[in-house]
Every structure is written in C-alpha cells, then in structure tokens.
Amino acid sequence: MGVHGLYRYIESNSDFLKPRCFRESRLIIDGSNLYYNLYFRSHVDQAHGGDYDDFEKIVTLFFRNLRMCDIEPYVVLDGGADVSGKKFETLKTSYRERIKRANALSRGRSGEILPILTKHVFKQILRKLGIPFIQCLAEADWEAAALASEWNCPVLSNDSDFYIFNIKSGVLPIDHFQWRKVSKLRHNSKNFIPTKSYSVLNLYAAFNRMNKYNLSLFAVILGNDYTKLDNSAFPNFSKFSTRPGATAQVDGVLVWLSKFPGPKEAIAALLSPLGKNKKSDSIQLAINQGMAEYRLRPSSIGQFFMSGEPQSVPPGPLQNLPAWTLKPLAEGKLASTIIEVVTLQRVMLNPQVEDFELSSSSETSRLIRQVMYGILLCTRWQKVKKGSRSSGDEQQTDVEEYSRQEKTVTSSMVPAVLPRGVVTHLDSLWEMPQQLRLQVMLEALGVSLISDSLHVPEALQLAVYVTCFWLKHATPEPRAEMFWALLTSLAYGHVSRDQAEDSEPVILRFRKLKSRKGQKLLDLGFAHALCQWQSCLKDSFCLNQLLNHPVPEPELARLYCGTLVHGVTHELKRGIEPESLFAGAPVAIRLYQNLQTAVERELDDDLLMRMRTRPSESQAVVDQLSQEFKHLMAEDEVEDDEVEDDEVLEQTYSFHTKNKTKRKKRKSRSKKQGRESRQ
C-alpha cells in the first residue's frame, strides 16, 4: 500500500529518518497498519487459524508501554472499501495475493495471512483497555493525516502515503518504533520510546526547497492504490537520478520536479510531448484528481474523539447508510462489512489457511450472511437499486461475494434473505423488542434457546449456537474429535479467564499442550473444519451486532486458540478422553459436559451418534494417508516436479504397507503373549 517505491527510498536514505526520543505527546495511530504489524512481527501463529489470546497480550503490552511514556494514543481504523471504485482493481490484486499466501501456509511453506477475527479482536481489546479509537466509514489515511495536522502530533504508520501529507510533527514508521525498549532520559529519568521520525521538511530541503505541492504530483506520477497513469509517454525519470539502483526511479522523479517552481509548470512539461488530444486531457484529469487526494482539510473525526459524536452527514454514496448506524460504526460496534453491503452490494470474503482442494470455508456460513444482507437491503427503508429484481410487491436483492475456487478468485451473486417478522424500517431495528431480535438470530442459526438448566455461561452461548450450526452445515462433516476439541477449548478459555484455584493444574496442562510443536505437517482436514467454524463464528458475531446483541457478545480472544485446538485434537485422536484433560478441576469438567449437552440437544439422532463415536482405526489410517499424500504433492510442486507422480504413489503405498505390517506384527505378538499367559 502507499506510493510505489517511496517507503524503500526513504529507508535507504538516512537524511530523511532522524532519531527521536518520543514521549509526552498525543499520537495518531494507523490502526489497521498497527494490528497487521503487531500480529506478524510478534510471530503469532497463522497456520492454525490464529492465537488470539497471544495477540491480546501483545496489544496490551504495546499500549501499556505507551502509557509508561505519557503518550496519548488515538487509533484510527479503516472502515469499508473505497466506495468510488477507483481502488477496486488494486483490491482484487491484493485478494489474489492473500489466497496465494494462505495456500502456501496450508502446504507448510512460508507466508503471511491475517486470521479472520483479528480486527474484531483488536477492537474488543481497545475497548477493554479504554483506548480511544474510531472506525472510519472509508479508508483512514486522509482522516488520520488531517487530525495529526490539526493537533500538531505525529502519525504512527508504515504506509508511505503519510510521507506525502504535510504533517508538521512528522511520521513515526512502525518498523523503527521500538515500543518494547522503553528507555529513560539521562537528565530526568523520564521514560521514552526510541524511534525514528520522518519530516516532509527534510525532503523539501534535500531537493532545492521544492514547492510542497510538487510532492503530491510526485506521488501521482509514481502511482498509488488509487491512481495509475498511462505513463508510456513520460520521460525515463531514472536518468535524472543521482542514486543508481533500485530507487533510481523515485529519486529521478524528485530531481526532475525540483526544477519547477510549482506543479502547474511541471504538469505542462509532462504533457507537452503529447500535444492537445483526448489522451492528454484524460491524463491531466487523472493527475488533478490524484493530487486532490493529498489536500488536507479539517478532519471529520476530531469531534468524535472530543464529544463522541461522529460526522452527521457522510459524503456521497455513504449517505445510503441509515443514520442510526453512523455512531455504532464509528464506535466499532458494527462490522465495517455492512458499509460495503449497503453502498456497493459487494463483499470480499477473507481467505484462510485451509484445504484448497475443497470449497472455500466461507460457503458454510453463507446462510448466516444472507440473513444479514436481507436485514440491510430488504427492509422497507431501502429503495429498489441496481442489482435488485422486483416481482409484484416482493423485492429480490443480490450481493456479489468474492471468494475462491481452489486458488482462483471467483465471484457469485448471493440473494439476500429477509427473516420472518422483520418488516420494520431498518432505522428502527435496534428499537425492536429483544425477544424478536433474539428469534431472528436463533432462526438464522437454526437453533433453539439454550435452557437455563444447562448452566451455559453467557460468554459461551453464541459459541454453542455457532457449533450447532457448524455441525449441521459443514462439508465434509466434522469428525467427533474435532467437535470434542472445540468444546474442550471453549471450556478451557472460560476457566482460564476466571482463574479459579482448582483450575490451576488444568491451565498448566493446557499451556504445555499449546507450547508443543506437534505434528510437522498441518492436518488439512481438521484445519479446514476449524476454518469453517471460524467463518460461522465471524458471520454470527456480525449478525448479532447488527441485531444489537440479542445474544451476549463473547470475548473472542477466549473462544479460539488455533495451536491449542490442534494440540488437543492430536491428543484426542490418540484415544484420550476429553474429560481427562480437566482432571483435578470438577468445575471445568461440568462446564465441558454442559456445553456438550447443549449442542447435542440440537442434533438429530444420526448426527448425534456420529458425534459420540470415534473414527475406526482403518478410517484413521486412510485420513493419515490422505494427509501424507497431499503434503507429498505439495513438496512436489515446490521442487519443480523433481519427484514423479508414480514415485509419490509408490512412497505412499510403501508407507501404507509398512504401517499395515507393523500392526500385523503387534497383533501377532499380543496373541502369542495371550496364549502364553493362559498356559
């Protein structure tokens, strides 16, 4: 993201990054950039679907260290996708890359993919810590830069777009922000965070005190996520550079622009070889529009941080959002996905680390999303729009969902479904009786209300409903030990939060399970099933928010820990009973059993029987062989087909034969020992 090549250029020149002891200041934080950085740079698990409890600890430590240095953070989060559509091609390219990275991780290779609940977890942590934050209706860069300019404080981000904005207090690149190394000033022992700071003034000074407006033209010429010019007629800017190498193009544009007193003269020189024609006019229009993106005006989010009230009249297509949604969206109490649904009728479903030979895990939760689309688009306030089909008094509205088929980006039109009883205006949705909103939620998930007699904690009720839905709709059907592992993890997450005395041995036991590296190869079958469960949880969580929490909102960081669930299922597959993992903690055992009873009451007899039965030894062998074969094929791809398919099959057959022989020998020995003991 940002201006192409600019971040690398600034990093390569020490004149533009100055050491700074940062303390006692407001700080505007690019929230999306921060949680990406904290998750990836702290080496939190990605391959198993995310360790949100570890992520919570890191985020908590980050803000604790800021407070130690008297730094006041204000977090600005991105909202929906760009409603103008100018960035759509960039978004699709990024989406393809994320699918590739997720597939690489699923095959044991390197890659970075953000688990799908990360943003929701991050917002919950901010709220828990009392950190001021706002979720913008669109991308946050411009708003963050405008607020930093107003408040005369720096921005914390790695996004090079901030290097173009005229922010007097500078930009602190996250990569240089050493928040883990809180230090003390020598003269007064006050805490500070060592960092480096970028100032646009240093860049102007390095290029003959270049006109500051030339810098926005510089960004447009290089290109960013919004503007990509047809620059085939432009000069080869690298020939003007005094710095040969990878950054010569960036340096050359700056050297060239420094010769002109302002952007007007530079644009004229840029377009003169084209003459007066349609191509020249279209490029001039694109340049003017691109430069306008960097022109700062008074921020619309400052008033929110001061008064708690968001902008009352959003610009352009965002006016389609119902007025009542603006405040909960700004407060992060509604998912930003609804902005894209209402304004664009389009969503991109986040890829996960799953089995790419199967359908996307997001298909499992499509029915839940359809209800959310229906509530947003089919209530009476919504006018018939493009993409709607009318039949009499009925209205059919579709949402275009982008997902994947194997490793290819696909899109499909998904019909919105209006739940029974929701015939009110969307503007008054939150005023509907709680019982009606609860009924909508239960019908969407196809479950009945959990009985008080089951003693399921409020914090786990949504997870129980989600698990019921998942077991009924997941394809392939989850195996019994997957079901038990999930319930075990839910019970542990709740017990570890309460920190009861008798739970201490259990907590230590589970921490050891989590810390084990386990199998070298990811169990793709189990990973795919858990990705389906996370998709169901995410969409149910968003629907529950839209309905104003008829089911108590859970603490997501306590509901799922990927490495733990995978570790538990590995133990269960070895034959260990789930309750034995809670030995010594009767409260935890009862909780696990209550969760199991609550889910099993929603299953039909056949599914219930399967969820109470371990797979046979022969099925376990087939599953193991399947996993081995998939990973062998993955290695085959990496090594440029160095191993032929028949060799892989031969290796797999050999593996199967060896295991079969070993089992026969064990059975033979046990029979012989049995005869000897009877003699």
XYZ file of C-alpha atoms in Angstrom:
679
model
C 0.000 0.000 0.000
C 1.021 3.631 -0.399
C 3.190 5.360 -3.018
C 5.086 2.851 -5.131
C 8.735 2.554 -4.087
C 8.686 5.507 -1.678
C 8.999 3.544 1.565
C 12.133 1.766 0.322
C 13.586 5.072 -0.878
C 13.117 6.779 2.495
C 14.566 3.746 4.294
C 17.657 3.817 2.100
C 18.488 7.459 2.896
C 19.465 8.289 6.471
C 18.936 12.022 5.834
C 15.169 11.515 5.907
C 14.869 9.498 9.155
C 16.092 11.199 12.303
C 16.449 9.599 15.779
C 13.815 10.727 18.273
C 13.081 10.117 21.962
C 9.304 10.019 21.856
C 7.230 10.783 24.972
C 4.589 13.131 26.446
C 2.600 13.587 23.261
C -0.584 12.689 21.504
C -0.098 10.029 18.852
C -2.417 9.280 15.920
C -2.134 5.562 15.160
C -2.943 3.955 11.804
C -4.872 1.131 13.463
C -5.015 -1.331 10.555
C -1.280 -0.910 9.968
C -0.636 -1.443 13.667
C -2.549 -4.679 14.147
C -1.040 -6.167 10.998
C 2.427 -5.263 12.243
C 1.880 -6.469 15.830
C 0.470 -9.785 14.644
C 3.089 -10.582 12.010
C 6.198 -9.145 13.694
C 5.436 -10.862 17.002
C 5.372 -14.269 15.262
C 1.866 -15.153 16.474
C 0.578 -18.344 14.855
C -1.130 -18.040 11.473
C -1.171 -21.566 10.070
C -3.646 -22.923 12.640
C -6.165 -20.095 12.332
C -4.714 -17.667 14.858
C -3.794 -17.498 18.545
C -5.938 -14.560 19.624
C -5.020 -14.852 23.302
C -1.333 -14.303 22.457
C -2.297 -11.395 20.228
C -4.228 -9.829 23.111
C -1.156 -9.992 25.359
C 0.984 -8.233 22.732
C -1.556 -5.458 22.089
C -1.996 -4.935 25.843
C 1.777 -4.663 26.343
C 2.069 -2.173 23.466
C -0.435 0.271 24.976
C 0.898 -0.252 28.488
C 4.332 0.869 27.283
C 2.823 3.937 25.631
C 1.218 4.923 28.928
C 4.540 4.479 30.720
C 5.892 7.221 28.463
C 2.855 9.536 28.873
C 1.853 9.007 25.251
C -1.856 9.511 24.488
C -2.866 7.138 21.654
C -5.781 7.779 19.293
C -6.401 4.836 16.982
C -7.936 5.397 13.537
C -9.235 2.252 11.815
C -10.226 1.713 8.180
C -13.900 1.168 7.515
C -15.372 -0.121 4.264
C -13.736 -0.450 0.867
C -13.357 2.588 -1.372
C -16.919 3.400 -2.487
C -15.682 5.342 -5.539
C -14.453 2.107 -7.123
C -11.067 3.665 -8.008
C -9.228 1.127 -5.899
C -11.176 -1.988 -6.917
C -8.518 -3.430 -9.235
C -5.881 -2.939 -6.518
C -8.155 -4.729 -4.038
C -8.621 -7.681 -6.398
C -4.856 -7.962 -6.937
C -4.296 -7.914 -3.174
C -7.026 -10.545 -2.755
C -5.289 -12.901 -5.202
C -2.036 -12.469 -3.303
C -3.711 -13.321 0.021
C -5.148 -16.502 -1.499
C -1.656 -17.478 -2.692
C -0.151 -16.834 0.751
C -2.892 -18.798 2.519
C -2.347 -21.721 0.146
C 1.418 -21.585 0.764
C 0.888 -21.754 4.540
C -1.504 -24.677 4.149
C 1.293 -26.586 2.393
C 3.884 -25.896 5.075
C 5.616 -23.099 3.204
C 6.200 -19.521 4.362
C 3.645 -16.751 4.001
C 1.660 -14.171 5.928
C -2.107 -14.272 6.292
C -4.103 -12.468 8.945
C -6.608 -14.712 10.805
C -10.159 -13.587 10.037
C -11.167 -12.482 13.552
C -8.116 -10.261 14.139
C -9.779 -6.886 13.529
C -12.768 -7.798 15.746
C -10.419 -8.991 18.493
C -8.351 -5.805 18.168
C -11.416 -3.587 18.619
C -12.519 -5.570 21.674
C -9.049 -5.171 23.217
C -9.054 -1.401 22.584
C -12.440 -1.104 24.253
C -11.297 -3.246 27.189
C -8.169 -1.086 27.677
C -10.059 2.192 27.308
C -8.044 3.293 24.246
C -9.843 5.978 22.187
C -10.485 4.741 18.651
C -12.714 5.396 15.675
C -13.713 3.155 12.787
C -13.937 5.388 9.722
C -16.583 4.936 7.042
C -13.854 4.628 4.406
C -10.052 4.343 4.436
C -8.427 6.083 7.380
C -5.236 7.591 5.876
C -6.599 11.000 4.949
C -8.526 11.414 8.230
C -5.504 10.376 10.321
C -3.227 12.827 8.468
C -5.749 15.677 8.784
C -6.188 15.092 12.536
C -2.414 14.893 13.121
C -2.028 18.194 11.282
C -4.758 19.815 13.410
C -3.404 18.504 16.711
C 0.249 19.026 15.736
C 1.241 15.491 16.679
C 2.846 12.631 14.697
C 1.272 9.654 12.937
C 2.434 6.088 13.622
C 2.319 4.037 10.398
C 4.342 2.200 7.770
C 2.086 3.487 4.966
C 4.170 5.713 2.681
C 1.118 7.839 1.778
C 1.783 9.664 5.054
C 5.169 10.772 3.674
C 3.303 12.956 1.176
C 0.916 14.705 3.567
C 2.196 17.923 5.175
C 2.274 16.656 8.792
C 4.403 19.106 10.778
C 5.168 16.739 13.669
C 6.219 14.038 11.259
C 5.640 10.343 10.726
C 6.949 7.593 13.001
C 7.439 4.415 10.915
C 6.256 1.396 12.914
C 9.341 -0.539 11.819
C 11.519 1.951 13.760
C 9.166 2.404 16.725
C 10.957 0.375 19.445
C 7.979 0.096 21.786
C 9.412 -2.961 23.541
C 12.542 -0.996 24.592
C 11.219 1.696 26.910
C 14.244 3.791 27.978
C 14.963 6.652 30.418
C 16.254 10.134 29.710
C 19.591 10.799 31.422
C 18.795 14.250 32.842
C 15.396 13.470 34.431
C 14.899 9.657 34.219
C 11.599 10.034 32.368
C 10.531 7.174 30.133
C 10.613 7.412 26.342
C 10.348 5.136 23.310
C 13.356 5.205 20.942
C 12.200 5.735 17.371
C 12.978 7.455 14.093
C 10.950 10.288 12.661
C 10.299 11.381 9.086
C 9.604 15.026 8.279
C 8.412 16.242 4.905
C 10.517 19.390 5.508
C 13.686 17.266 5.250
C 12.543 16.011 1.856
C 11.826 19.544 0.592
C 15.226 20.727 1.810
C 17.059 17.873 0.079
C 15.637 18.944 -3.299
C 16.257 22.691 -3.559
C 13.443 23.517 -1.152
C 10.970 22.095 -3.615
C 7.427 23.502 -3.710
C 5.401 21.422 -1.241
C 2.591 20.958 -3.784
C 5.043 19.228 -6.107
C 5.122 16.341 -3.652
C 1.516 15.345 -4.330
C 2.297 15.394 -8.074
C 5.319 13.196 -7.293
C 3.000 10.628 -5.644
C 0.638 10.638 -8.626
C 3.467 10.141 -11.151
C 4.860 7.172 -9.219
C 1.363 5.749 -8.711
C -0.543 4.617 -5.632
C -3.557 2.476 -4.835
C -5.929 4.998 -6.426
C -4.004 6.461 -9.361
C -2.197 4.544 -12.104
C -1.341 6.781 -15.053
C -0.604 5.710 -18.585
C 2.974 6.983 -18.386
C 4.260 5.466 -21.627
C 4.950 8.973 -22.966
C 6.662 10.156 -19.778
C 10.455 10.517 -19.667
C 12.654 7.819 -18.136
C 12.997 9.539 -14.781
C 15.785 7.265 -13.576
C 18.195 9.081 -15.927
C 17.823 12.196 -13.715
C 18.766 10.276 -10.576
C 21.961 10.776 -8.624
C 21.346 7.469 -6.804
C 21.597 4.484 -9.160
C 19.968 1.247 -8.111
C 16.529 0.051 -7.106
C 15.356 3.534 -6.032
C 16.650 5.426 -9.072
C 13.141 5.970 -10.496
C 11.875 7.530 -7.249
C 14.956 9.724 -6.884
C 14.786 10.753 -10.532
C 11.191 11.999 -10.263
C 12.155 14.129 -7.237
C 15.200 15.579 -9.006
C 13.103 16.360 -12.101
C 10.289 18.012 -10.081
C 12.736 20.131 -8.085
C 13.450 22.136 -11.265
C 9.910 23.529 -11.421
C 8.516 26.352 -9.257
C 5.183 24.563 -8.863
C 3.022 21.670 -10.087
C 1.374 23.736 -12.854
C 4.656 24.146 -14.713
C 5.684 20.529 -14.064
C 2.375 19.167 -15.416
C 2.708 21.331 -18.540
C 6.217 19.940 -19.160
C 4.992 16.419 -18.521
C 2.146 16.645 -21.039
C 3.812 18.800 -23.713
C 5.138 15.816 -25.744
C 1.527 14.574 -26.111
C 0.127 17.776 -27.585
C -3.550 18.631 -27.263
C -5.640 15.461 -27.551
C -8.020 13.225 -25.589
C -5.179 11.229 -24.061
C -3.535 14.390 -22.764
C -6.854 15.617 -21.332
C -7.581 12.311 -19.586
C -4.099 12.192 -18.034
C -4.470 15.799 -16.833
C -7.833 14.934 -15.241
C -6.342 11.857 -13.515
C -3.410 13.937 -12.220
C -5.714 16.612 -10.786
C -7.925 14.019 -9.104
C -4.912 12.172 -7.718
C -3.339 15.325 -6.289
C -6.638 16.261 -4.611
C -6.393 13.070 -2.512
C -3.430 14.636 -0.634
C -5.004 18.053 0.011
C -5.737 18.297 3.731
C -8.901 19.935 5.057
C -10.298 19.978 8.611
C -10.734 16.422 9.879
C -14.211 14.999 10.448
C -13.038 12.658 13.240
C -11.616 15.176 15.723
C -15.103 15.964 17.033
C -15.709 12.248 17.622
C -12.681 11.941 19.905
C -13.745 15.088 21.787
C -17.535 14.614 22.006
C -18.245 11.035 20.968
C -20.419 12.223 18.065
C -19.484 11.170 14.515
C -19.966 13.153 11.310
C -23.727 13.597 10.897
C -23.845 13.709 7.084
C -21.359 11.375 5.387
C -20.242 12.204 1.841
C -21.510 10.724 -1.429
C -22.719 7.121 -1.581
C -22.136 6.743 2.169
C -25.359 8.709 2.653
C -27.146 5.434 1.874
C -26.176 4.274 5.358
C -29.072 4.615 7.826
C -28.490 7.474 10.265
C -28.666 5.206 13.304
C -25.691 3.124 12.083
C -23.227 6.035 11.994
C -22.427 6.154 15.710
C -22.102 2.370 16.314
C -19.969 2.123 13.169
C -17.658 4.874 14.449
C -17.502 3.159 17.853
C -16.588 -0.146 16.206
C -19.781 -1.784 17.489
C -20.853 -2.738 13.979
C -18.713 -4.587 11.450
C -17.345 -2.406 8.671
C -18.602 -5.077 6.229
C -22.063 -3.545 6.373
C -20.699 -0.386 4.714
C -19.739 -2.387 1.627
C -23.019 -4.309 1.626
C -25.175 -1.167 1.768
C -23.111 1.081 -0.530
C -21.642 -1.397 -3.039
C -23.654 -4.612 -2.574
C -20.302 -6.358 -2.762
C -18.016 -8.105 -0.244
C -14.668 -9.873 -0.382
C -14.569 -12.883 1.946
C -11.260 -13.294 3.731
C -9.222 -16.362 2.697
C -7.998 -18.755 5.381
C -5.349 -21.455 5.752
C -7.462 -24.420 4.694
C -7.673 -27.286 2.209
C -7.601 -25.566 -1.176
C -8.854 -28.685 -2.937
C -12.181 -28.172 -1.157
C -14.683 -25.339 -1.499
C -13.934 -22.174 0.443
C -14.741 -22.476 4.144
C -16.859 -19.315 3.868
C -19.513 -21.281 1.959
C -20.501 -22.997 5.208
C -21.738 -19.720 6.740
C -23.412 -18.307 3.630
C -26.922 -18.772 5.081
C -25.979 -16.510 8.017
C -24.655 -13.801 5.693
C -27.816 -13.980 3.588
C -29.884 -13.040 6.637
C -27.552 -10.123 7.339
C -27.886 -8.969 3.716
C -31.669 -9.249 3.969
C -31.830 -7.089 7.092
C -29.587 -4.460 5.482
C -31.064 -4.403 1.991
C -34.623 -5.727 2.033
C -36.260 -3.756 4.825
C -38.683 -1.036 3.774
C -36.257 1.894 4.081
C -34.170 0.521 1.188
C -35.195 1.666 -2.285
C -35.002 -0.678 -5.265
C -31.453 -0.277 -6.579
C -29.226 -1.657 -9.276
C -28.908 -5.406 -8.763
C -32.473 -5.786 -7.449
C -35.215 -7.811 -9.111
C -38.824 -6.809 -8.443
C -41.809 -9.135 -8.684
C -45.092 -7.569 -7.600
C -44.613 -6.275 -4.071
C -41.610 -8.512 -3.475
C -38.036 -7.399 -3.963
C -35.053 -9.652 -4.559
C -31.634 -8.155 -3.903
C -28.299 -9.842 -4.551
C -24.873 -9.226 -3.043
C -21.780 -10.030 -5.086
C -19.457 -12.167 -2.985
C -15.808 -12.614 -3.940
C -14.303 -15.884 -2.785
C -12.106 -18.618 -4.258
C -12.425 -21.856 -6.190
C -9.249 -23.761 -5.435
C -6.646 -20.959 -5.924
C -8.684 -18.840 -8.334
C -10.684 -15.728 -7.401
C -14.380 -16.206 -8.144
C -17.497 -14.129 -7.643
C -21.132 -15.137 -7.252
C -24.419 -13.347 -6.739
C -25.884 -14.294 -3.359
C -29.549 -13.464 -2.699
C -30.420 -11.525 0.430
C -32.949 -13.262 2.686
C -35.306 -11.232 4.865
C -36.083 -13.136 8.099
C -39.672 -13.663 9.150
C -41.031 -10.886 11.321
C -38.521 -8.258 10.180
C -40.874 -5.933 8.298
C -39.974 -2.782 10.186
C -37.756 0.036 8.974
C -34.038 -0.636 9.372
C -33.869 2.774 11.048
C -35.825 1.352 13.993
C -34.189 -2.087 14.067
C -32.480 -1.593 17.422
C -35.811 -0.494 18.905
C -37.460 -3.836 18.114
C -38.242 -5.948 21.207
C -35.262 -8.015 22.365
C -37.299 -11.218 22.064
C -37.988 -10.577 18.373
C -34.339 -9.807 17.639
C -33.340 -12.978 19.500
C -35.808 -15.009 17.466
C -34.267 -13.694 14.231
C -30.841 -14.718 15.486
C -31.953 -18.214 16.516
C -33.801 -18.809 13.242
C -30.773 -17.709 11.223
C -28.655 -20.320 13.026
C -31.401 -22.941 13.094
C -31.225 -23.481 16.866
C -33.478 -23.230 19.906
C -32.848 -21.139 23.005
C -30.374 -22.652 25.478
C -32.194 -23.733 28.613
C -31.168 -22.081 31.903
C -30.966 -25.572 33.401
C -27.867 -26.295 31.291
C -25.857 -23.571 33.063
C -24.057 -22.418 29.919
C -22.259 -19.132 30.730
C -23.463 -16.112 28.746
C -19.954 -15.661 27.326
C -20.182 -19.084 25.617
C -23.780 -19.088 24.379
C -23.024 -17.672 20.915
C -20.208 -20.220 20.501
C -22.633 -23.040 21.352
C -25.154 -21.834 18.758
C -22.376 -21.497 16.181
C -21.120 -25.019 16.902
C -24.626 -26.428 16.347
C -24.886 -24.627 13.001
C -21.384 -25.748 12.005
C -22.031 -29.436 12.726
C -25.204 -29.359 10.616
C -23.814 -27.463 7.615
C -20.075 -28.140 7.344
C -18.946 -30.206 4.353
C -17.191 -32.608 4.783
C -18.912 -33.381 8.082
C -16.623 -32.720 11.073
C -15.298 -35.775 12.902
C -16.193 -36.408 16.530
C -12.771 -35.499 17.915
C -12.967 -32.117 16.131
C -16.233 -31.419 17.947
C -14.775 -32.504 21.314
C -11.598 -30.463 20.770
C -13.605 -27.301 20.107
C -15.741 -27.756 23.227
C -12.630 -28.531 25.262
C -11.004 -25.331 24.026
C -14.126 -23.276 24.819
C -14.280 -24.676 28.341
C -10.576 -24.037 28.905
C -10.825 -20.451 27.630
C -13.617 -19.735 30.108
C -11.902 -21.465 33.036
C -8.564 -19.730 32.391
C -10.283 -16.338 32.439
C -11.817 -16.944 35.879
C -8.521 -18.286 37.328
C -10.248 -20.430 39.996
C -7.899 -22.195 42.438
C -8.785 -25.727 41.341
C -8.236 -24.783 37.686
C -4.512 -24.030 38.067
C -3.332 -27.590 37.211
C -5.640 -27.562 34.163
C -4.248 -24.228 32.983
C -0.685 -25.532 33.269
C -1.650 -28.727 31.418
C -3.207 -26.820 28.525
C -0.302 -24.403 28.304
C 2.010 -27.369 27.800
C -0.303 -28.727 25.117
C -0.262 -25.370 23.346
C 3.517 -24.984 23.568
C 4.184 -28.312 21.871
C 5.182 -28.040 18.256
C 3.054 -31.076 17.487
C 2.928 -32.550 14.017
C 5.244 -31.083 11.453
C 2.525 -31.204 8.808
C -0.766 -29.360 9.205
C -3.789 -31.656 9.377
C -5.660 -30.075 6.466
C -8.917 -31.889 7.229
C -9.037 -30.539 10.746
C -7.733 -27.109 9.680
C -10.475 -26.833 7.063
C -13.186 -27.771 9.563
C -11.924 -25.166 12.030
C -11.824 -22.525 9.286
C -15.475 -23.320 8.601
C -16.233 -22.899 12.323
C -14.399 -19.546 12.412
C -16.364 -18.373 9.359
C -19.598 -19.299 11.116
C -18.447 -17.524 14.290
C -17.400 -14.350 12.432
C -20.644 -14.046 10.478
C -22.771 -14.871 13.539
C -20.831 -12.298 15.560
C -21.520 -9.618 12.898
C -25.208 -10.560 12.634
C -25.537 -10.443 16.434
C -24.023 -6.930 16.415
C -26.439 -5.819 13.681
C -29.340 -7.054 15.822
C -27.980 -5.166 18.880
C -26.734 -8.222 20.769
C -29.793 -10.380 21.457
C -27.152 -12.979 22.431
C -24.471 -11.687 24.863
C -21.324 -10.674 22.963
C -18.445 -13.073 23.722
C -14.801 -12.155 24.265
C -13.370 -13.532 21.027
C -9.807 -13.885 22.327
C -11.139 -16.507 24.793
C -13.067 -18.527 22.209
C -10.357 -19.692 19.838
C -6.665 -20.537 20.030
C -5.537 -22.408 16.915
C -2.408 -24.130 18.214
C -4.274 -25.260 21.335
C -7.252 -26.732 19.469
C -4.923 -28.549 17.078
C -2.865 -29.821 20.018
C -5.987 -31.042 21.844
C -7.337 -32.851 18.789
C -3.967 -34.582 18.372
C -4.330 -35.934 21.928
C -7.960 -36.961 21.356
C -7.019 -38.824 18.181
C -4.562 -40.832 20.311
C -7.533 -42.081 22.347
C -7.517 -39.693 25.334
C -10.966 -38.782 26.697
C -11.805 -35.021 26.720
C -12.737 -35.015 30.423
C -9.333 -36.405 31.370
C -7.733 -33.146 30.200
C -9.645 -31.393 33.005
C -8.639 -33.888 35.716
C -8.496 -32.191 39.105
C -10.948 -29.428 38.148
C -14.567 -30.599 38.645
C -15.927 -27.174 37.606
C -14.200 -27.437 34.228
C -15.461 -30.997 33.698
C -19.048 -29.935 34.439
C -18.713 -26.983 32.080
C -17.443 -29.211 29.270
C -20.303 -31.660 29.831
C -22.874 -28.842 29.895
C -21.557 -27.480 26.610
C -21.701 -30.947 25.078
C -25.281 -31.478 26.254
C -26.373 -28.065 24.946
C -25.026 -28.833 21.458
C -26.180 -32.458 21.329
C -29.788 -31.454 22.070
C -29.848 -29.701 18.697
C -28.638 -32.708 16.662
C -30.734 -35.395 15.022
C -30.219 -38.993 16.116
C -27.903 -39.980 13.263
C -25.625 -36.952 13.631
C -25.663 -37.345 17.408
C -24.467 -40.937 17.083
C -21.628 -39.905 14.790
C -20.576 -37.113 17.170
C -20.325 -39.652 20.005
C -18.216 -42.170 18.072
C -14.503 -42.123 17.393
C -13.454 -42.985 13.838
C -12.326 -46.559 13.299
C -8.642 -47.410 13.075
C -8.980 -48.078 9.342
C -10.549 -44.656 8.765
C -7.781 -43.026 10.804
C -5.188 -44.733 8.580
C -6.972 -43.533 5.431
C -7.053 -39.974 6.813
C -3.364 -40.116 7.669
C -2.510 -41.415 4.203
C -4.588 -38.680 2.619
C -2.694 -36.022 4.562
C 0.677 -37.558 3.689
C -0.257 -37.713 0.026
C -1.391 -34.068 -0.088
C 1.802 -32.842 1.534
C 3.947 -35.014 -0.704
C 2.211 -33.468 -3.704
C 2.829 -30.005 -2.223
C 6.538 -30.762 -1.857
C 6.472 -31.980 -5.433
C 5.262 -28.548 -6.588
C 7.991 -26.760 -4.608
C 10.761 -28.933 -6.062
C 9.719 -28.296 -9.693
C 8.388 -31.822 -10.220
C 11.703 -33.445 -9.212
C 9.709 -36.407 -7.914
C 7.421 -38.027 -10.479
C 3.798 -38.865 -9.617
C 4.385 -42.627 -9.747
C 7.250 -42.272 -7.258
C 4.981 -40.345 -4.869
C 2.323 -43.050 -5.184
C 4.977 -45.692 -4.605
C 6.227 -43.869 -1.481
C 2.651 -43.533 -0.206
C 1.898 -47.217 -0.908
C 5.160 -48.157 0.842
C 4.180 -46.052 3.871
C 0.780 -47.796 3.991
C 2.353 -51.271 3.656
C 4.890 -50.617 6.432
C 2.176 -49.463 8.811
C -0.026 -52.407 7.935
C 2.900 -54.822 8.528
C 3.668 -53.210 11.885
C 0.055 -53.583 13.003
C 0.027 -57.242 11.985
C 3.240 -57.865 13.954
C 1.792 -56.130 17.040
C -1.409 -58.180 16.804
C 0.620 -61.393 16.314
C 2.794 -60.623 19.368
C -0.243 -59.807 21.531
C -1.966 -63.082 20.517
C 1.196 -65.073 21.282
C 1.587 -63.367 24.661
C -2.084 -64.078 25.395
C -1.644 -67.820 24.683
C 1.495 -67.945 26.836
C -0.244 -66.277 29.773
C -3.132 -68.774 29.600
C -0.798 -71.818 29.544
